[in-house]
Short mmCIF file of C-alpha atoms in Angstrom, two decimals:
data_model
loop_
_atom_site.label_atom_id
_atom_site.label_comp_id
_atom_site.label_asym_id
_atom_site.label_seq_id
_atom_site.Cartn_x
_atom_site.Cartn_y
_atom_site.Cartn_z
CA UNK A 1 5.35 -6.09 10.91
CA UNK A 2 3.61 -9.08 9.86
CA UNK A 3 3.33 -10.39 5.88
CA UNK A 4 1.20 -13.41 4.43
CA UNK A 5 2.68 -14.73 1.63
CA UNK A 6 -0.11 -17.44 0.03
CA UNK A 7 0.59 -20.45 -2.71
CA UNK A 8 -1.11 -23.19 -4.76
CA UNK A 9 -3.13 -21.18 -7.03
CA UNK A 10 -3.34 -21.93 -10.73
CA UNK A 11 -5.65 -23.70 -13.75
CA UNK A 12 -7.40 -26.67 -12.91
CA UNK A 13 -10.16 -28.47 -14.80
CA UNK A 14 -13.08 -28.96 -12.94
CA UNK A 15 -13.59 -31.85 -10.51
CA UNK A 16 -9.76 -31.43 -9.98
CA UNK A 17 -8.19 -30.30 -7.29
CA UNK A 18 -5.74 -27.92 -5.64
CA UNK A 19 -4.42 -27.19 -2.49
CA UNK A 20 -3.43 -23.34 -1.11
CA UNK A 21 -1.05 -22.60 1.65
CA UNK A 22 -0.76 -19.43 3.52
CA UNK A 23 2.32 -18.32 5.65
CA UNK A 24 2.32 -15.68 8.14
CA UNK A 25 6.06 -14.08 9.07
CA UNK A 26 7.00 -11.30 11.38
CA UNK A 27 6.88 -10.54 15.30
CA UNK A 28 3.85 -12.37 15.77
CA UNK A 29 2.55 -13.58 19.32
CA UNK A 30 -0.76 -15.63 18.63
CA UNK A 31 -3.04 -15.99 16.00
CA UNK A 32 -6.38 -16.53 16.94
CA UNK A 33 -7.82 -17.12 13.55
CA UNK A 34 -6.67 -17.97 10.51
CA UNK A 35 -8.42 -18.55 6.93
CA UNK A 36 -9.75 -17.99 3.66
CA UNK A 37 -11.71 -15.44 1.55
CA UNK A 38 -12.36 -15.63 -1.95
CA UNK A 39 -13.40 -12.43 -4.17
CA UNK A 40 -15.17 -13.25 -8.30
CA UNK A 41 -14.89 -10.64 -10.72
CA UNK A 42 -17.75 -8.31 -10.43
CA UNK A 43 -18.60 -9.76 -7.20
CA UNK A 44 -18.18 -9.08 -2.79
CA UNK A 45 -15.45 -10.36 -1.23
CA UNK A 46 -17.08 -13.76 0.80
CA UNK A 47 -15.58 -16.21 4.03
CA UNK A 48 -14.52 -19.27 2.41
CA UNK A 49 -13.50 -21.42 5.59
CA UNK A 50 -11.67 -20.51 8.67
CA UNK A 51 -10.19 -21.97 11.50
CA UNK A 52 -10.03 -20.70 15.20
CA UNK A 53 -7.34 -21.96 18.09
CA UNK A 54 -8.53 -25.59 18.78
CA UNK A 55 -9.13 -25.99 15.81
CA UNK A 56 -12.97 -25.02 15.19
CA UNK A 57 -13.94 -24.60 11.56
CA UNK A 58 -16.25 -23.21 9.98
CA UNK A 59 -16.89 -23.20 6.05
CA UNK A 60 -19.11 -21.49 3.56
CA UNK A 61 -22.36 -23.61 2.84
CA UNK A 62 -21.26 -23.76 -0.66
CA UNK A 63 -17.81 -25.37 -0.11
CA UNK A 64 -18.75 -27.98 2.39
CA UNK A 65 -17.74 -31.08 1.84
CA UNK A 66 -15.50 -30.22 -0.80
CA UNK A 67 -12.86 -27.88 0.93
CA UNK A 68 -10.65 -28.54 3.59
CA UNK A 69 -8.87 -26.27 5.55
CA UNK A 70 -6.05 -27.17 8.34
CA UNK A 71 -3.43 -24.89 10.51
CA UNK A 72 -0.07 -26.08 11.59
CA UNK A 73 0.32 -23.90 14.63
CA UNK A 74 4.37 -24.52 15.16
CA UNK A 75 4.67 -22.97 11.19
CA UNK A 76 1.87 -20.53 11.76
CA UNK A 77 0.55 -21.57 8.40
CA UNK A 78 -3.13 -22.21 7.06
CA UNK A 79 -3.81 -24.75 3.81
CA UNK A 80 -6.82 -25.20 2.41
CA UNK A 81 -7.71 -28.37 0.16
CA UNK A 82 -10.28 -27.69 -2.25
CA UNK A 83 -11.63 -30.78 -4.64
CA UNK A 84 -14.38 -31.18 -6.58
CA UNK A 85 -13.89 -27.38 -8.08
CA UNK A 86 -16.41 -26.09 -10.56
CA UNK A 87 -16.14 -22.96 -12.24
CA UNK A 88 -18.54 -21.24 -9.86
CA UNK A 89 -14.87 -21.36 -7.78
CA UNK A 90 -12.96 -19.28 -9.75
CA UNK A 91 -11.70 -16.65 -8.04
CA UNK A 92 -8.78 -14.77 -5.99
CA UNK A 93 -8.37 -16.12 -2.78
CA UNK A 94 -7.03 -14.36 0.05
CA UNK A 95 -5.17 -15.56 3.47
CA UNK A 96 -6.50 -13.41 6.10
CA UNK A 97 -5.31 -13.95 9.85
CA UNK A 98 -6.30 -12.75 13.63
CA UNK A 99 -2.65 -11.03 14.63
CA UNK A 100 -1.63 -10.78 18.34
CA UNK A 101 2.12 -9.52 18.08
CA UNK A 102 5.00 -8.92 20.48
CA UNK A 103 4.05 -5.77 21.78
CA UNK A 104 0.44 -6.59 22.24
CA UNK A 105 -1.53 -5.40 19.31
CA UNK A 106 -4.39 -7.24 18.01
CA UNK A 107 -5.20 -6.49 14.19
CA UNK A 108 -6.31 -8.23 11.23
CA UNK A 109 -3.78 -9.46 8.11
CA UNK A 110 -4.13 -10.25 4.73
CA UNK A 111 -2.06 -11.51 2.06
CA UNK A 112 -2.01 -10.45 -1.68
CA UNK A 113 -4.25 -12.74 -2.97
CA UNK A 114 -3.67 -15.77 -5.32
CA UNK A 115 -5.62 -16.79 -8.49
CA UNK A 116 -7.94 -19.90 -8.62
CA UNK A 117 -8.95 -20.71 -11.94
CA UNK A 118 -11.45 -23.86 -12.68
CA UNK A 119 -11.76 -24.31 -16.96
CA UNK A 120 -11.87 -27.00 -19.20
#
């Protein structure tokens, strides 16, 4: 069984920043892919940034150049650095991960979600 247990959410005022980290635990092999969704109240669930073996990233338009995110393979956690928040931000963010695990099963992960919250 595999958990991800994410961090690092809270109130910011906006233009601040805040950094999440995600950790996956359990009999886990590879991960191929590791990263972010976001979900507003009222609205779809949407890709925030994620990051693929090698380290290939990819972002949502509307977070480039203002989030960050970065894997530490050995840990098998995923961080995500997010300045210059505006409100349009606010929302609960998810780890999701890519899961190869001991025996050979491939299947997608998520964690319980943490609160981002950008208000003056």
């Amino acid at each position: 069984q595999v958990h991800l247990v994410e961090s690092g959410g809270g109130l910011v005022q906006p233009g601040g920043s805040l950094r999440l980290s995600c950790a996956a635990s359990g009999t886990i092999f590879r991960i191929d892919v590791m990263g972010w969704y976001r979900q507003a109240p009222g609205k779809e669930r949407e890709l925030v940034a994620h990051i693929r073996l090698g380290n290939i990233v990819h972002y949502a338009e509307s977070v480039k150049g203002r989030f960050t995110i970065s894997r530490d393979y050995a840990k098998n956690t995923v961080h995500l650095q997010m300045n210059s928040l505006n409100p349009e931000d606010t929302a609960v963010y998810y780890c999701n991960a890519d899961i190869t695990n001991s025996a050979g099963s491939r299947f997608e992960s998520w964690g319980q979600g943490t609160q981002v919250t950008v208000s003056s």
